[in-house]
Short mmCIF file of N, CA and C in Angstrom, two decimals:
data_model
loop_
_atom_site.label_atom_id
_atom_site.label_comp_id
_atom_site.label_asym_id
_atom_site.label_seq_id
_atom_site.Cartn_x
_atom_site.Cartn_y
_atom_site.Cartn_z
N UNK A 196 66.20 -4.30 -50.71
CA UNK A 196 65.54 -3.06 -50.40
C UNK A 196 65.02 -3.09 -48.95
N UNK A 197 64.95 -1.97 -48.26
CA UNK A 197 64.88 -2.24 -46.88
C UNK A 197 63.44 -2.00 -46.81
N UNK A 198 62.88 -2.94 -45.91
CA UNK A 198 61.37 -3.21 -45.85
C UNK A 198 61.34 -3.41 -44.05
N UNK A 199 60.60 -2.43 -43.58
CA UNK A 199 60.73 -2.35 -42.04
C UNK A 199 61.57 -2.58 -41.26
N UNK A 200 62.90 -1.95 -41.66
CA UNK A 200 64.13 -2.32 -40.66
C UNK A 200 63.46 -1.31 -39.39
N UNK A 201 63.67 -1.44 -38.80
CA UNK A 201 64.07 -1.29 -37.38
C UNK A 201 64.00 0.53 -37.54
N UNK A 202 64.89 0.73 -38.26
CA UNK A 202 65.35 2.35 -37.94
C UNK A 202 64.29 3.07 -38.89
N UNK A 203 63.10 2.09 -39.20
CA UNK A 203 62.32 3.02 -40.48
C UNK A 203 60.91 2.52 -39.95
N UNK A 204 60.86 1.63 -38.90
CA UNK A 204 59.77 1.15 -38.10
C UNK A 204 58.69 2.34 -36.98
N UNK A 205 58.01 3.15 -36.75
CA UNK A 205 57.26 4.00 -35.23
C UNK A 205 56.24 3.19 -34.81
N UNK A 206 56.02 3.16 -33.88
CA UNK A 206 55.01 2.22 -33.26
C UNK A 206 54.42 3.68 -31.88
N UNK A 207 52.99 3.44 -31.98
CA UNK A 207 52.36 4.44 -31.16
C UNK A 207 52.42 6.09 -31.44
N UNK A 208 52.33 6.48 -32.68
CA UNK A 208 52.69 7.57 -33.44
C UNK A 208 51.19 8.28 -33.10
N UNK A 209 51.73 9.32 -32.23
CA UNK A 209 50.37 10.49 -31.98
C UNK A 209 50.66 11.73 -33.26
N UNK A 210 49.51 11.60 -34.03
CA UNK A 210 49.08 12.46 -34.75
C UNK A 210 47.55 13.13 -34.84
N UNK A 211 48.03 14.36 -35.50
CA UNK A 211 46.17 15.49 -35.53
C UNK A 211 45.80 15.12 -36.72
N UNK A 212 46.33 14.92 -37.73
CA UNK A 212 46.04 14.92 -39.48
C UNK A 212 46.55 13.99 -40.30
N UNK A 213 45.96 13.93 -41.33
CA UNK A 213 46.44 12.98 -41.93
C UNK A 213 47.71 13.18 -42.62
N UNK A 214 48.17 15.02 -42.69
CA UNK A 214 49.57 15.45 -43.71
C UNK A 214 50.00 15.09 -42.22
N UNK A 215 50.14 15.10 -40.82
CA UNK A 215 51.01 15.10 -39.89
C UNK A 215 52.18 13.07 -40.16
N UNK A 216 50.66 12.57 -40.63
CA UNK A 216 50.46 10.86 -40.62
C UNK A 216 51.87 11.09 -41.88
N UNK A 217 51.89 11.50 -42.55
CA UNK A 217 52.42 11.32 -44.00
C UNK A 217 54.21 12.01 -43.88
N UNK A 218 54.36 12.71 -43.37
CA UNK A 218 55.58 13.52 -43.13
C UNK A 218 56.05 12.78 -41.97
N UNK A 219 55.67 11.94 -41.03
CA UNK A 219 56.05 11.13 -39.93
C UNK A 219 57.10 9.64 -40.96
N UNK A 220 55.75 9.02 -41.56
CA UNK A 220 56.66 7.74 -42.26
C UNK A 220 57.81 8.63 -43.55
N UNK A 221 57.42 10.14 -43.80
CA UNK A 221 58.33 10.88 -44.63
C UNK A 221 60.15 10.79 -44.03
N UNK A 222 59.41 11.35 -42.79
CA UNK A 222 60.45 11.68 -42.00
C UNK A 222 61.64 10.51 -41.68
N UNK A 223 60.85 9.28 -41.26
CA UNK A 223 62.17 8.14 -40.94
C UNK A 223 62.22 7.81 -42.77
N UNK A 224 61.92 7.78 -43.73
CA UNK A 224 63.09 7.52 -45.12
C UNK A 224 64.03 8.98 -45.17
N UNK A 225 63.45 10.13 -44.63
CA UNK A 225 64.59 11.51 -44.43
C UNK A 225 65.43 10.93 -43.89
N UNK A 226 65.24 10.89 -42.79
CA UNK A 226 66.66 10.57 -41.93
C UNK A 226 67.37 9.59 -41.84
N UNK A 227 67.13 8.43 -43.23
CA UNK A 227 67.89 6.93 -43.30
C UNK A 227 68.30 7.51 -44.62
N UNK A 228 68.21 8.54 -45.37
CA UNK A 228 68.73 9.05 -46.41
C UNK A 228 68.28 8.25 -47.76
N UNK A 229 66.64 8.17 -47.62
CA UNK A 229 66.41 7.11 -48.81
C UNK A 229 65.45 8.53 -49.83
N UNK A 230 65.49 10.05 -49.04
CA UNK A 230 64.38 10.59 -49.55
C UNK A 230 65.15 12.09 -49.13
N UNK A 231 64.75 13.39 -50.36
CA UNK A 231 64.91 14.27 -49.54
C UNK A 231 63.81 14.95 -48.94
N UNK A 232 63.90 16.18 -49.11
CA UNK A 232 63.21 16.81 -48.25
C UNK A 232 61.35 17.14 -49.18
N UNK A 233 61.92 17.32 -50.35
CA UNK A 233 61.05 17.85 -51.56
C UNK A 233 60.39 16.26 -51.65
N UNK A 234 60.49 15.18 -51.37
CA UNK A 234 59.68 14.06 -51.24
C UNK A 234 58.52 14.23 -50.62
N UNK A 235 58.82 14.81 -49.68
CA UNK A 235 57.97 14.39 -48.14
C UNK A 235 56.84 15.75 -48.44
N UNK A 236 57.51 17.05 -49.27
CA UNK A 236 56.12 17.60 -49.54
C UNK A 236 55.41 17.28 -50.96
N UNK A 237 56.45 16.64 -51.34
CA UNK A 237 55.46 16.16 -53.03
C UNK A 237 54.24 15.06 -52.10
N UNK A 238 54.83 14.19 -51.10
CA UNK A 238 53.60 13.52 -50.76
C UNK A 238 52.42 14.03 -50.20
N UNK A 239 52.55 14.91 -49.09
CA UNK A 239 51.73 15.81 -48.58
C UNK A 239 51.17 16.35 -49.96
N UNK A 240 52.00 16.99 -50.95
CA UNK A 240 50.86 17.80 -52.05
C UNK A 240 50.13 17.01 -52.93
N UNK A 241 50.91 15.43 -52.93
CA UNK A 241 49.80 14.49 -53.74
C UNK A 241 48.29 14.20 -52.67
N UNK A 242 48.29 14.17 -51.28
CA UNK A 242 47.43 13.74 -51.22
C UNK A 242 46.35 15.10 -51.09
N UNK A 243 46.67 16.43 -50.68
CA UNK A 243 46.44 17.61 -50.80
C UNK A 243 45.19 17.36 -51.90
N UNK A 244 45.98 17.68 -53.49
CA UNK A 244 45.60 17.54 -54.63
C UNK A 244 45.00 16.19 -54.97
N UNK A 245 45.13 14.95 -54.89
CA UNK A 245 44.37 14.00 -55.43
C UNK A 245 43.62 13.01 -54.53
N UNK A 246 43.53 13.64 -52.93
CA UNK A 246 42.93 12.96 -51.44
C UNK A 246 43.36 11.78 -51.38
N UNK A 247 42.47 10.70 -50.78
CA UNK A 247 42.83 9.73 -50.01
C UNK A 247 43.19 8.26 -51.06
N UNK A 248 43.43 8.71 -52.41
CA UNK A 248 43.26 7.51 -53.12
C UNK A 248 44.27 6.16 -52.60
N UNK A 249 45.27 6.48 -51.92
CA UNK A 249 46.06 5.42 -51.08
C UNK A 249 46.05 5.30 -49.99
N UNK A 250 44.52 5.28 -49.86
CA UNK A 250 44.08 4.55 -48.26
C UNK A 250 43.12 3.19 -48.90
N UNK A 251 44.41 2.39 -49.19
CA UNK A 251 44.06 0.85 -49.78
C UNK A 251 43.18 0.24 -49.79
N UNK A 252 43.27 -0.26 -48.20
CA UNK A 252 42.30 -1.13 -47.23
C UNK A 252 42.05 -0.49 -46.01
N UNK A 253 40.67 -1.22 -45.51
CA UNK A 253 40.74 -0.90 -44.24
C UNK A 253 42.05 -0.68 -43.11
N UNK A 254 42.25 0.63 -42.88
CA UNK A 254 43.23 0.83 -41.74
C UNK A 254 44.55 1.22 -42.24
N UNK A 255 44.69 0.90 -43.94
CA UNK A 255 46.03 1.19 -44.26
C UNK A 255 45.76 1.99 -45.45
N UNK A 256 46.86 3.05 -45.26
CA UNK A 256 47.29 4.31 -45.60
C UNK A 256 48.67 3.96 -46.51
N UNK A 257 49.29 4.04 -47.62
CA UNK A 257 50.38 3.91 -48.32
C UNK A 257 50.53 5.24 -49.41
N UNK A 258 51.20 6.36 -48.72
CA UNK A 258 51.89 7.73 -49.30
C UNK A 258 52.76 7.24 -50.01
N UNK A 259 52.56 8.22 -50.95
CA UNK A 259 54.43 8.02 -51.51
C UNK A 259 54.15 9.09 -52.83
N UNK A 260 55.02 9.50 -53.37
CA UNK A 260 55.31 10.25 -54.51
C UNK A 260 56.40 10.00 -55.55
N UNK A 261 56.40 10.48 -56.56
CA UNK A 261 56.95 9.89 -57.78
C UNK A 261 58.37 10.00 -57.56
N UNK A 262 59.18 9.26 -58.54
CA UNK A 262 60.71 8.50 -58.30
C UNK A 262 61.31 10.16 -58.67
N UNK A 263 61.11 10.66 -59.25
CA UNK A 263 61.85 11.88 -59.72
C UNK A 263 61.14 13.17 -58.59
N UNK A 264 60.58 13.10 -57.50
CA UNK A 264 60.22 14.21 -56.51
C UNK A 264 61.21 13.61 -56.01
N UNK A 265 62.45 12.97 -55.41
CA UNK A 265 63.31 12.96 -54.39
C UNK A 265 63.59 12.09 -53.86
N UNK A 266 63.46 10.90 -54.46
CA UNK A 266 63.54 9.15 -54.01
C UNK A 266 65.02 9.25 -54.67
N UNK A 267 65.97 8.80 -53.36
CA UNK A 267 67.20 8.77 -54.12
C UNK A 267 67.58 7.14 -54.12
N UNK A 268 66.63 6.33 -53.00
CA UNK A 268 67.07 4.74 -52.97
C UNK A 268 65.54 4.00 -52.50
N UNK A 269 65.05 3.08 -52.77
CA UNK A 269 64.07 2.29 -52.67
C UNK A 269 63.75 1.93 -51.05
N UNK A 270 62.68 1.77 -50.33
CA UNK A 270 62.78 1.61 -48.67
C UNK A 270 61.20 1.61 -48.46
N UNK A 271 60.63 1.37 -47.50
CA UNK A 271 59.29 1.37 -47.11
C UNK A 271 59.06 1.56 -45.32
N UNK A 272 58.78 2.44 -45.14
CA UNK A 272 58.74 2.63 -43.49
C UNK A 272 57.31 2.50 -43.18
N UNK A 273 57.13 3.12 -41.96
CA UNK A 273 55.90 2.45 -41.42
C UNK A 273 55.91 3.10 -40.04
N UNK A 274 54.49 3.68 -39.71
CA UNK A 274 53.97 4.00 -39.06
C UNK A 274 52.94 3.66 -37.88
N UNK A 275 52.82 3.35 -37.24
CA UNK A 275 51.92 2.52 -36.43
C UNK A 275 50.95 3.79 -35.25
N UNK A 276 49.74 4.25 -36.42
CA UNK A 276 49.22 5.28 -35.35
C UNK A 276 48.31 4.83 -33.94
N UNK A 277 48.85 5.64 -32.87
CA UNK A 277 48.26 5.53 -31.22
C UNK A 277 46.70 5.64 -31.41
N UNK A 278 46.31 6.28 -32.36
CA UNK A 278 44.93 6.80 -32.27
C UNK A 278 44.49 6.67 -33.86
N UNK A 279 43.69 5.93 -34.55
CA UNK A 279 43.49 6.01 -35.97
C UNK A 279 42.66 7.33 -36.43
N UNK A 280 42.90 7.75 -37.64
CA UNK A 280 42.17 8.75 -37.90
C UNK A 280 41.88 8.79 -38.99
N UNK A 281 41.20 9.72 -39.72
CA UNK A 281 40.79 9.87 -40.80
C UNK A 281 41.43 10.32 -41.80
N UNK A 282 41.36 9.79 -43.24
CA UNK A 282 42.32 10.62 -44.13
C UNK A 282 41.13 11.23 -45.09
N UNK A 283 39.88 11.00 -45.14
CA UNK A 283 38.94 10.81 -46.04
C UNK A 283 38.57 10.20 -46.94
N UNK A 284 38.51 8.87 -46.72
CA UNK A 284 38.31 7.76 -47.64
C UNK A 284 36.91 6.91 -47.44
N UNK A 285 36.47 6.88 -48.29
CA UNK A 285 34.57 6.95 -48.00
C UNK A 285 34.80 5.21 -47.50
N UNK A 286 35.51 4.60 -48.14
CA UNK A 286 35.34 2.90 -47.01
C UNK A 286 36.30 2.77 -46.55
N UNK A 287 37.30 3.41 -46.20
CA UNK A 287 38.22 2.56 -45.75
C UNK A 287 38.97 3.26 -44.81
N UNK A 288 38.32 4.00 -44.04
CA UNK A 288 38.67 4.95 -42.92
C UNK A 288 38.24 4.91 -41.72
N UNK A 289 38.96 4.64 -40.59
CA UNK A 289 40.10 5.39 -40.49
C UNK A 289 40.90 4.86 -40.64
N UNK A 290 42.49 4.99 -40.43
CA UNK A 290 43.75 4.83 -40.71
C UNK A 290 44.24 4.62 -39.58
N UNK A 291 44.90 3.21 -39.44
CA UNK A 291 45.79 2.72 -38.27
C UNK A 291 47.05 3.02 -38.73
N UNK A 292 47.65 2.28 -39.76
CA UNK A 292 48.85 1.94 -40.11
C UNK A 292 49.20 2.76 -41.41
N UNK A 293 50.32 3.31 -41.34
CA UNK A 293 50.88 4.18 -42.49
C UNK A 293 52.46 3.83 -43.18
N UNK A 294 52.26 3.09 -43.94
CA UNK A 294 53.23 2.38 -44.96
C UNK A 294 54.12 3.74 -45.63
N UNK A 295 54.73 4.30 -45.51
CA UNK A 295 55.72 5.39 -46.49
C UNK A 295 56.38 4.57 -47.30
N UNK A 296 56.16 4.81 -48.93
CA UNK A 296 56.73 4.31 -50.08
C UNK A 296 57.83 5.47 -50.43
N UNK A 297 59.04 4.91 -50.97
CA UNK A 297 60.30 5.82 -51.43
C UNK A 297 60.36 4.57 -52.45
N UNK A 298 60.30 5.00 -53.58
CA UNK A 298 60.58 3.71 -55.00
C UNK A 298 61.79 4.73 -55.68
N UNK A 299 62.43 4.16 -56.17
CA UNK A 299 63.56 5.47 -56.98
C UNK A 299 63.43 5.22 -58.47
N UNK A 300 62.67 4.18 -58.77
CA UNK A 300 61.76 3.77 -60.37
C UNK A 300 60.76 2.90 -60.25
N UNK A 301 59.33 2.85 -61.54
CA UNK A 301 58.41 2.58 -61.47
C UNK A 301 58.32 0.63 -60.82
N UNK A 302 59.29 0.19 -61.66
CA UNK A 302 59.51 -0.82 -61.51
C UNK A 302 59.57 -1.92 -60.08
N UNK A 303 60.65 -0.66 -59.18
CA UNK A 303 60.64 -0.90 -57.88
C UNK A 303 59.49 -0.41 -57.10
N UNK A 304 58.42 0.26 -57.42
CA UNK A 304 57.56 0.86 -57.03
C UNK A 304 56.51 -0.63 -56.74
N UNK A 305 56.30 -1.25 -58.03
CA UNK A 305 55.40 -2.44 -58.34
C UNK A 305 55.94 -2.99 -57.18
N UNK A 306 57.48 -3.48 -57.06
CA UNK A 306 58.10 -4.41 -55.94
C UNK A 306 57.49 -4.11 -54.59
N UNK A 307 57.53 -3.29 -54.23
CA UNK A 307 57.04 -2.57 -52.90
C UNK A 307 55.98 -3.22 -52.59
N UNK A 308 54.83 -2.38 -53.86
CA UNK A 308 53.29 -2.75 -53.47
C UNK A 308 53.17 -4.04 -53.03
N UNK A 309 53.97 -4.95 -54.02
CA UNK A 309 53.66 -6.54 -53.54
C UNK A 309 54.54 -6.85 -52.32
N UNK A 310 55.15 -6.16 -51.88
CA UNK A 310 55.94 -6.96 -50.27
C UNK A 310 55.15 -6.16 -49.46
N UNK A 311 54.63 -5.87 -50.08
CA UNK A 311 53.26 -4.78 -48.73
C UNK A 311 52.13 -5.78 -48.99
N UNK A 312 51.37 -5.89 -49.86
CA UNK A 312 50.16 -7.00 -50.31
C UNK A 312 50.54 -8.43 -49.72
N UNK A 313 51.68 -8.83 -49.53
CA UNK A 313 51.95 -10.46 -49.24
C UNK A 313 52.05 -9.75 -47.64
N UNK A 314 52.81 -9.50 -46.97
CA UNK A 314 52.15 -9.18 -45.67
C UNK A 314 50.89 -8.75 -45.09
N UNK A 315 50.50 -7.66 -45.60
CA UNK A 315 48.69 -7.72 -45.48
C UNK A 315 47.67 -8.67 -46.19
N UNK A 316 47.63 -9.61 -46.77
CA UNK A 316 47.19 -10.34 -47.60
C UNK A 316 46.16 -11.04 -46.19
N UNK A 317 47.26 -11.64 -45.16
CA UNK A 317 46.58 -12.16 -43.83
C UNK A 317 46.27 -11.19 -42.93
N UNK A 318 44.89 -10.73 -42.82
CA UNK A 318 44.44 -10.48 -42.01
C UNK A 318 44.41 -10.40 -40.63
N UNK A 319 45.64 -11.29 -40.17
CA UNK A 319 45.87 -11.72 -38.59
C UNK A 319 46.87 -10.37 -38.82
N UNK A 320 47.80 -10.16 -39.63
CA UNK A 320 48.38 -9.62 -39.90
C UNK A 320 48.65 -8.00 -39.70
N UNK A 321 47.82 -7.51 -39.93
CA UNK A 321 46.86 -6.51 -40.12
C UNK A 321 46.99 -5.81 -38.41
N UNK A 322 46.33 -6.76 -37.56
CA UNK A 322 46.26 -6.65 -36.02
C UNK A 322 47.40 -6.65 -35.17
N UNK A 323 48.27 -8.04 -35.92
CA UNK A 323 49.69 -8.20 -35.33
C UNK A 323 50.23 -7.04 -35.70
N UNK A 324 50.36 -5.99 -36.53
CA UNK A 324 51.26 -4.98 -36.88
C UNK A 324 50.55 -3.82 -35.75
N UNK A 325 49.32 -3.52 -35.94
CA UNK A 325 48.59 -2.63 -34.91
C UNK A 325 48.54 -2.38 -33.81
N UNK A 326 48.95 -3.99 -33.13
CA UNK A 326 48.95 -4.19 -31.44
C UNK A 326 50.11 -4.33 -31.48
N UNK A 327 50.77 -4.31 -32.43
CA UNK A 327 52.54 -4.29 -31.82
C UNK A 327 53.87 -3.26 -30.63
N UNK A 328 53.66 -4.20 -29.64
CA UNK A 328 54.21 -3.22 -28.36
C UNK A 328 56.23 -2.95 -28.55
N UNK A 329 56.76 -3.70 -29.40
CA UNK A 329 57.72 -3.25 -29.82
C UNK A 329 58.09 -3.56 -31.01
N UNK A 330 59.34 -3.51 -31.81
CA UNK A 330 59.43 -3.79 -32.95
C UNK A 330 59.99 -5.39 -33.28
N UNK A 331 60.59 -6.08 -31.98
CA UNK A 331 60.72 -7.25 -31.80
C UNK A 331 58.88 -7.81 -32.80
N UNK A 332 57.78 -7.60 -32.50
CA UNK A 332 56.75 -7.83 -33.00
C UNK A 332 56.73 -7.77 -34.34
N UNK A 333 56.98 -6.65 -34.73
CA UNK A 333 56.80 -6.62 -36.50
C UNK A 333 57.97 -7.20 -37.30
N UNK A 334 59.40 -7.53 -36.18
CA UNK A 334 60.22 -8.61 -36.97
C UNK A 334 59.91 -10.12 -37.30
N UNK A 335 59.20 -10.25 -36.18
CA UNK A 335 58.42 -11.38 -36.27
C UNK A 335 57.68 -11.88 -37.64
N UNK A 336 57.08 -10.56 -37.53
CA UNK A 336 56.02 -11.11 -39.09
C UNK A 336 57.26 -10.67 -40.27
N UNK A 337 57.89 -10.02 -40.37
CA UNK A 337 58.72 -9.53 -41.74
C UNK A 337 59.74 -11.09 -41.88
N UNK A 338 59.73 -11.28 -40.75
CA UNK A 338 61.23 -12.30 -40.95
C UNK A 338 59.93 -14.08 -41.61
N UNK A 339 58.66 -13.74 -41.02
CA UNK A 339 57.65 -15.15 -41.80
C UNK A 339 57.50 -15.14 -43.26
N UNK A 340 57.84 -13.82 -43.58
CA UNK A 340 57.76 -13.48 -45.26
C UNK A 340 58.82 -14.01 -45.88
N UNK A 341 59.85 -14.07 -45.21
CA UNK A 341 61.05 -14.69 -46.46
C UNK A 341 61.52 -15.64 -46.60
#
């Protein structure tokens, strides 16, 4: 399952909002063909309707919407915002980094969370993804995971 390739990676992502934050990591699983279009507003309308409940940890943000809104293949992109902002999450705001989940079943969904949790788990981690000036950087850490 593709976990920060390259073509699903933004680094320095200027955004106003937090739906702008969410349709950005929407947008690179759109255009790698892991999601359609009705994904990217089921996520926007999940967080609409149920707010910030996947703003994890400090700084990280993980959207995503259910396997049957438009997940046609499993993938995780990633966002790296220029400016952090708020999604409304009473501790854990603002938002640097924005993880986009595409699971295409529950099962692979679990998979995700944990190749996201074993990379953030270290805290150095966290910074290395934030201050990352190209994506040479975040191969770095993806390629220490396996």
């Amino acid at each position: 399952m593709p976990f920060l390739d390259k073509n699903l990676v933004a680094l320095g992502v200027e955004v106003e909002s937090p739906e702008e934050a969410i349709v950005c990591v929407g947008n690179l699983l759109l255009k790698e063909g892991y999601v359609n279009r009705n994904y990217i507003k089921a996520m926007v309308n999940s967080y609409d309707k149920n707010g910030a409940y996947f703003v994890i940890a400090p700084k990280i943000a993980i959207p995503h919407a259910r396997p049957e809104d438009g997940a046609k293949r499993s993938a995780i992109s990633l966002a790296v915002l220029k400016k952090p902002i708020e999604f409304g999450h009473s501790k854990n705001d603002p938002v640097k980094l924005v993880f986009g989940l595409a699971a295409s079943t529950s099962k692979e969904h679990l998979g995700m969370i944990q190749q996201i949790s074993k990379l953030l788990m270290k805290k150095e981690n966290i910074e290395k993804i934030s201050q990352a000036k190209d994506y040479s950087d975040i191969k770095k850490l993806k390629e220490g995971l396996e």
